Short mmCIF file of C-alpha atoms in Angstrom, two decimals:
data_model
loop_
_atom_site.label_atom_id
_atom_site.label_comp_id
_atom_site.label_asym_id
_atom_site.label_seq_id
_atom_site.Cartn_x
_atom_site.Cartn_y
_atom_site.Cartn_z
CA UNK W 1 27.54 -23.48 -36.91
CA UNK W 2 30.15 -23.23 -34.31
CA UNK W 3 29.28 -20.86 -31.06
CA UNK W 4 32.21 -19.89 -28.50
CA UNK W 5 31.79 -17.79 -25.72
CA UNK W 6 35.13 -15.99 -23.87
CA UNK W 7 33.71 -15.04 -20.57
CA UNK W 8 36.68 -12.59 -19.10
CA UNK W 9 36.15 -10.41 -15.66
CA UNK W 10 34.79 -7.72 -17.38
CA UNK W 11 33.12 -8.96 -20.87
CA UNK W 12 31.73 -11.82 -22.18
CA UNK W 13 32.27 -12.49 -26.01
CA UNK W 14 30.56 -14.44 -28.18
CA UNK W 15 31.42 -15.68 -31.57
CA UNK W 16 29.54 -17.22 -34.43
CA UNK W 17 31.37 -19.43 -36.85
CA UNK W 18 30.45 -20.56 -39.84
CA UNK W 19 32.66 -22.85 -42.10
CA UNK W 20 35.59 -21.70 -40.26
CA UNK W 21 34.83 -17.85 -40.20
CA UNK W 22 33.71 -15.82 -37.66
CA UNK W 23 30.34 -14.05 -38.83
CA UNK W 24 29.34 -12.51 -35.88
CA UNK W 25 30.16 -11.50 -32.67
CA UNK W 26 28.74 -9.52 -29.47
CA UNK W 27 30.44 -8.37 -26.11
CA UNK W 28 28.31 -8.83 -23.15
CA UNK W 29 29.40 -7.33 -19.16
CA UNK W 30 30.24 -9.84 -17.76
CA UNK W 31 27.88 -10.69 -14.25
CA UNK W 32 28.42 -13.47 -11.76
CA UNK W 33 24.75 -12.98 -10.63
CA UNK W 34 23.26 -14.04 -13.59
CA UNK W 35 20.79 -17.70 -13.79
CA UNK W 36 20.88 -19.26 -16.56
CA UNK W 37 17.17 -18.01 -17.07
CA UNK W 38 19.04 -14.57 -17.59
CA UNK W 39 21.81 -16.02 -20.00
CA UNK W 40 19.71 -17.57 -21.93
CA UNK W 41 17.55 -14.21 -22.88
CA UNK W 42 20.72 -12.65 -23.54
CA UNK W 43 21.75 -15.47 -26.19
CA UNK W 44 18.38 -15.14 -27.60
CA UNK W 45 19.10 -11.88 -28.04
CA UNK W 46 22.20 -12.15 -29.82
CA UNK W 47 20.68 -14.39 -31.95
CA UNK W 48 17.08 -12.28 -32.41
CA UNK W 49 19.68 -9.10 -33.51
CA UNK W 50 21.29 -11.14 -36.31
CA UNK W 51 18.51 -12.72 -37.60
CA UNK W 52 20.11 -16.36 -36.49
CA UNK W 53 18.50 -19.81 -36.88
CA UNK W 54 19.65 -21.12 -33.11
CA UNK W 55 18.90 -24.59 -34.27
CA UNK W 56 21.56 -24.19 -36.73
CA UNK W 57 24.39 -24.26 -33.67
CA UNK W 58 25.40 -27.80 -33.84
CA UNK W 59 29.13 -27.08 -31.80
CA UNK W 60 29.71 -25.04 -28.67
CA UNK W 61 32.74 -24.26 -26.81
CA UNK W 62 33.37 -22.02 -24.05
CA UNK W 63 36.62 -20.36 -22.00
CA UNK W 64 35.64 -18.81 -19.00
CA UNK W 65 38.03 -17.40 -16.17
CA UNK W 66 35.28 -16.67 -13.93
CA UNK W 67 34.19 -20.23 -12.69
CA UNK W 68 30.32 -19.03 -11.45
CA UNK W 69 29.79 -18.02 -14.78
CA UNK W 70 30.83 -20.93 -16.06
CA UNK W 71 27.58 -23.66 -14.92
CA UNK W 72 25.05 -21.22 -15.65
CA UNK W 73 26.14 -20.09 -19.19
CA UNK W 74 26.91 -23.61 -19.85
CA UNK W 75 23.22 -24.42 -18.82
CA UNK W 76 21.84 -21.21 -20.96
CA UNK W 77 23.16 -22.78 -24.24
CA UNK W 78 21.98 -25.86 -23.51
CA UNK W 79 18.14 -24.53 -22.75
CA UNK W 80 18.89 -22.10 -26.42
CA UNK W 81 20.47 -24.32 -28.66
CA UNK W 82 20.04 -27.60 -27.16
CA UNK W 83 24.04 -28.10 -27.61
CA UNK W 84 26.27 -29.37 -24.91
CA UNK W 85 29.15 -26.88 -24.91
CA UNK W 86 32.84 -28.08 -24.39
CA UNK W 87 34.98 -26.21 -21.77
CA UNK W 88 38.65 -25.02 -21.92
CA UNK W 89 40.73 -27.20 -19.23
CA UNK W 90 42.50 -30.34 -18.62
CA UNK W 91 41.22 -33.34 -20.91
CA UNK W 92 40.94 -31.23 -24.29
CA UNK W 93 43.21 -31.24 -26.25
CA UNK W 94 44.94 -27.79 -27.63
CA UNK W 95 48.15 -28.92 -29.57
CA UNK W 96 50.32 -26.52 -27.46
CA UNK W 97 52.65 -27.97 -25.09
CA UNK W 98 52.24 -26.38 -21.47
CA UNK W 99 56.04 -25.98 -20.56
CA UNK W 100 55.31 -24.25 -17.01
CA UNK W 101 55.01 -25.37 -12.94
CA UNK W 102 51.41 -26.20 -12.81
CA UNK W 103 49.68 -26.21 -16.57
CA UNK W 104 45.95 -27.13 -14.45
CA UNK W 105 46.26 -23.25 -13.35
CA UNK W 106 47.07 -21.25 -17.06
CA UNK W 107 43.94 -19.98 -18.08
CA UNK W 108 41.78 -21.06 -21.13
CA UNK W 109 41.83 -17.74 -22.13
CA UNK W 110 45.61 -17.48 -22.62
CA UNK W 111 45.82 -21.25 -24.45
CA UNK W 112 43.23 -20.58 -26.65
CA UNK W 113 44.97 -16.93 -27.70
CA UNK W 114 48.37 -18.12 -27.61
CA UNK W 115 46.61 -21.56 -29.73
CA UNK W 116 45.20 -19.20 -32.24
CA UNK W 117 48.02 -16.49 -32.83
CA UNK W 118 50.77 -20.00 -33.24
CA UNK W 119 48.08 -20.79 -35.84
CA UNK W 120 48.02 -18.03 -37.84
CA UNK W 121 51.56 -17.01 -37.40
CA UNK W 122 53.53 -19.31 -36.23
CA UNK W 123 56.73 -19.25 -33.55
CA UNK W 124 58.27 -17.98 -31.98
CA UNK W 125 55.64 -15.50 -30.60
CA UNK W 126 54.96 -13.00 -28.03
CA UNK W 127 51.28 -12.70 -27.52
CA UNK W 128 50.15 -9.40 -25.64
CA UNK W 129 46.65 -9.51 -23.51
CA UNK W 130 45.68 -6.05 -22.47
CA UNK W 131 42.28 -6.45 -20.39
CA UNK W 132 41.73 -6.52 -16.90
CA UNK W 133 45.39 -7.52 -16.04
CA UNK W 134 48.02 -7.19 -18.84
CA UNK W 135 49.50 -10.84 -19.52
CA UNK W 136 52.44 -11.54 -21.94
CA UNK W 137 53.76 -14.99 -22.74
CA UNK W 138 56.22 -16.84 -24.93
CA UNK W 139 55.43 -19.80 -27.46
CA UNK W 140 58.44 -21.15 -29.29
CA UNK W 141 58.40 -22.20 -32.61
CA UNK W 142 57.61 -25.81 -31.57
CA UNK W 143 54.30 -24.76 -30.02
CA UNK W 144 55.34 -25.09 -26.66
CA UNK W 145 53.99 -22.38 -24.01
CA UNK W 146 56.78 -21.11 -21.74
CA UNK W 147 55.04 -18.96 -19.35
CA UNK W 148 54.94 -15.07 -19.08
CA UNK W 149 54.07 -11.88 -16.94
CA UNK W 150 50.83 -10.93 -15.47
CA UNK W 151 50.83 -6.85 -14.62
CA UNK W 152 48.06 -4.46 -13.45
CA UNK W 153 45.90 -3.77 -16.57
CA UNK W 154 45.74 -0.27 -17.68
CA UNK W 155 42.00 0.47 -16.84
CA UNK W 156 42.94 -0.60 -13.48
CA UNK W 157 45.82 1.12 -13.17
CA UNK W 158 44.11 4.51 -14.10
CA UNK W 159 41.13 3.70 -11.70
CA UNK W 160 43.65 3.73 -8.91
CA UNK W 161 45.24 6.46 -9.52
CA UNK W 162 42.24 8.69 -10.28
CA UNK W 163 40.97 7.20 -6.95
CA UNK W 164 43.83 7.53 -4.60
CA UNK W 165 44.47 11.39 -6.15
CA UNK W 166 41.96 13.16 -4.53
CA UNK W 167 42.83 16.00 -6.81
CA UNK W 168 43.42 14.08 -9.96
CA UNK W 169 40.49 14.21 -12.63
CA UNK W 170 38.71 10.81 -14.25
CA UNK W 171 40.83 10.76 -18.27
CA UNK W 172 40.04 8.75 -21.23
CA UNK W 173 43.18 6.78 -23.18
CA UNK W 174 43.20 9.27 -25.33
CA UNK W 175 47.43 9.45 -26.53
CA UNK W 176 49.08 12.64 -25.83
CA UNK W 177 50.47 15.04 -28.57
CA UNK W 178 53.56 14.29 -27.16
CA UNK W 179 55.05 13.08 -24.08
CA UNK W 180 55.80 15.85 -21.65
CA UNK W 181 52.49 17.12 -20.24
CA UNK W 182 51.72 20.21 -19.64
CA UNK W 183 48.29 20.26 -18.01
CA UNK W 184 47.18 17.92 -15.61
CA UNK W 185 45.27 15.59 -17.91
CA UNK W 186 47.86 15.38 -20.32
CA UNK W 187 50.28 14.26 -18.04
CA UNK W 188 47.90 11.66 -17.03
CA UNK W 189 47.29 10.30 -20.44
CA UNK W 190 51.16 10.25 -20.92
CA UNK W 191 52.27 8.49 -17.87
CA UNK W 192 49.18 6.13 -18.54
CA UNK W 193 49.31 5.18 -22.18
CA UNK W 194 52.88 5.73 -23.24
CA UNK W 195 53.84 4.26 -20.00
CA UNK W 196 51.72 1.38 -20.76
CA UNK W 197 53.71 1.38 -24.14
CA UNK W 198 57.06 1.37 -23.08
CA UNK W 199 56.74 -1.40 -20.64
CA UNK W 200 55.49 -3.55 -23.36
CA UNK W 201 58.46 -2.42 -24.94
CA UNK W 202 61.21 -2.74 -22.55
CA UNK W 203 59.06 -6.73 -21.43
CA UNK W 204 59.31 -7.49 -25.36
CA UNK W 205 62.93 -6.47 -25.40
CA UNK W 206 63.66 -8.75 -22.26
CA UNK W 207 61.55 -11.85 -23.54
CA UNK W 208 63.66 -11.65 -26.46
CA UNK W 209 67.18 -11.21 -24.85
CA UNK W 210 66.12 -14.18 -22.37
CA UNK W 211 65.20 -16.27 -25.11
CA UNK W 212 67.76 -15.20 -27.72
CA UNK W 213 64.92 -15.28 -30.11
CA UNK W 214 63.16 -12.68 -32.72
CA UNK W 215 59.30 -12.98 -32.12
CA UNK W 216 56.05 -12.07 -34.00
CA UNK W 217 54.69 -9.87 -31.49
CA UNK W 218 50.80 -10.13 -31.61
CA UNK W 219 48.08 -8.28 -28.98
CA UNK W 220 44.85 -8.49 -28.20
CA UNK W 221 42.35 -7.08 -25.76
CA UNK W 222 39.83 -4.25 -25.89
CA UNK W 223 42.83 -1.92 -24.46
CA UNK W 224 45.61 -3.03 -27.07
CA UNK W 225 44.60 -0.50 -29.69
CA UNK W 226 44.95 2.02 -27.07
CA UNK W 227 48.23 1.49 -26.30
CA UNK W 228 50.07 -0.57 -29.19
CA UNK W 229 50.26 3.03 -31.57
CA UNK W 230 52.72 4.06 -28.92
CA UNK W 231 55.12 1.12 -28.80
CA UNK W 232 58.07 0.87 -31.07
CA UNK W 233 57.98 -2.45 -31.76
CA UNK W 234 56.06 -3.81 -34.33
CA UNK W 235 52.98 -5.16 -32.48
CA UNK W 236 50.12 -6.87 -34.90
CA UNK W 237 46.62 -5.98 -33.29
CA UNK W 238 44.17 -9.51 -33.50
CA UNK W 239 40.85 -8.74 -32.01
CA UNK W 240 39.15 -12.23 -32.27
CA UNK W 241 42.41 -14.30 -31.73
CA UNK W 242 40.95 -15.78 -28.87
CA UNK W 243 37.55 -16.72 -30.59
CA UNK W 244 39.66 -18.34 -33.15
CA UNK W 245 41.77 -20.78 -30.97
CA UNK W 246 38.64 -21.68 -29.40
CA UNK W 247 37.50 -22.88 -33.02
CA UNK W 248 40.90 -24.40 -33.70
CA UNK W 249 40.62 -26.45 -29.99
CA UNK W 250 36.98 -27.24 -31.12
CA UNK W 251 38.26 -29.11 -34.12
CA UNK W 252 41.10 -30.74 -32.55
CA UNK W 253 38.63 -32.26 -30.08
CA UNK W 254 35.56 -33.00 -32.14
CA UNK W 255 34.13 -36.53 -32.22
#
């Protein structure tokens, strides 16, 4: 069996595969202060709750954007499974050409979403990453990554405002009835999620004009099924398309 681990800023996410399906998952916070002592009770966990065989992990591979998380979960399925993991950067190989100023610096989160949505649907493709920052990039239908936006994500967008508004009240994501509020909160959840929406929107729109290509538009991200209801585009919602091009990069670099 084949574990990956996404370790984001807020969430780690593990995945179990199993000839090449996922059979089980589990989000974790994600916590820079954790040993691997730590790490490795939580794996055991995971693997205690599902009634898992750890010695039947005989592949590991891990993206992390958090780089002291990295070592110690590293370490922590070591000490569990006694597998060495593979890590997302330069020197694996992902089958997607990295068409941008300094490839070394996109990160392994991004290749291995933007490696499993070309996978499964081919170019060209907008791929939509709503978590702690929104990022959305372009493949073409060659495989080849172009680059993208990074914006505020939409938790942290609503954290700041509820924060700098002294008199504005903590809201869920909760889409309004309809767009103009007329209550406080309801004008919150307007300007937050269909505001969200329509800048996906109007970005989609522009990739598309710059490129002069129709896309598959696929998102992913806690957040995305928040917001994606409320675009007008046609946005397909992949929750473990990340998990799934770290499988994909697995194979394409297995011994």
């Amino acid at each position: 069996m084949l574990l990956t681990a996404d370790v984001g800023n807020t969430n780690i996410k593990l995945g179990l595969f199993g000839k090449d399906e996922l059979r089980y998952k589990m989000r974790f916070n994600t916590n820079g202060k954790m040993t691997a002592d730590e790490y490795s009770v939580m794996l055991y966990t995971f693997f205690q709750i599902h009634g898992i065989d750890h010695t039947q992990v005989d592949g590991s591979i891990i993206s992390s954007v958090v780089p002291k998380v990295t070592q110690p979960l590293l370490d922590a399925i070591e000490l569990v499974t006694g597998v060495r993991s593979m890590v997302i950067g330069p020197g694996l190989k992902s089958g997607m050409a990295l068409k941008i100023d300094r490839p070394e610096t996109l990160g392994g989160d991004i290749v291995c979403g933007c490696v499993g949505a070309f996978e499964k649907y081919g170019g060209p493709l907008i791929t939509v990453f709503m978590g702690t920052a929104t990022v959305i990039t372009y493949v073409d239908e060659h495989c080849a990554y172009h680059g993208g936006v990074i914006a505020p994500g939409v938790g942290i967008s609503l954290d700041a405002l509820t924060s700098g508004g002294a008199l504005l009240p903590a809201v869920d994501l909760q889409t309004p009835k309809k767009i103009i509020g007329t209550n406080t909160v309801d004008c919150m959840r307007s300007g937050v999620v269909i505001g969200a929406a329509c800048m996906l929107d109007g970005m989609i729109d522009r990739f598309m004009a710059e490129t002069g290509k129709s896309c598959r538009i696929i998102a992913t991200g806690g957040l995305a099924k928040n917001i994606i209801p409320s675009c007008t585009h046609d946005i397909v919602y992949e929750e473990n398309i990340i998990l799934d091009g770290l499988r994909s990069i697995f194979e394409k670099n297995r011994k």
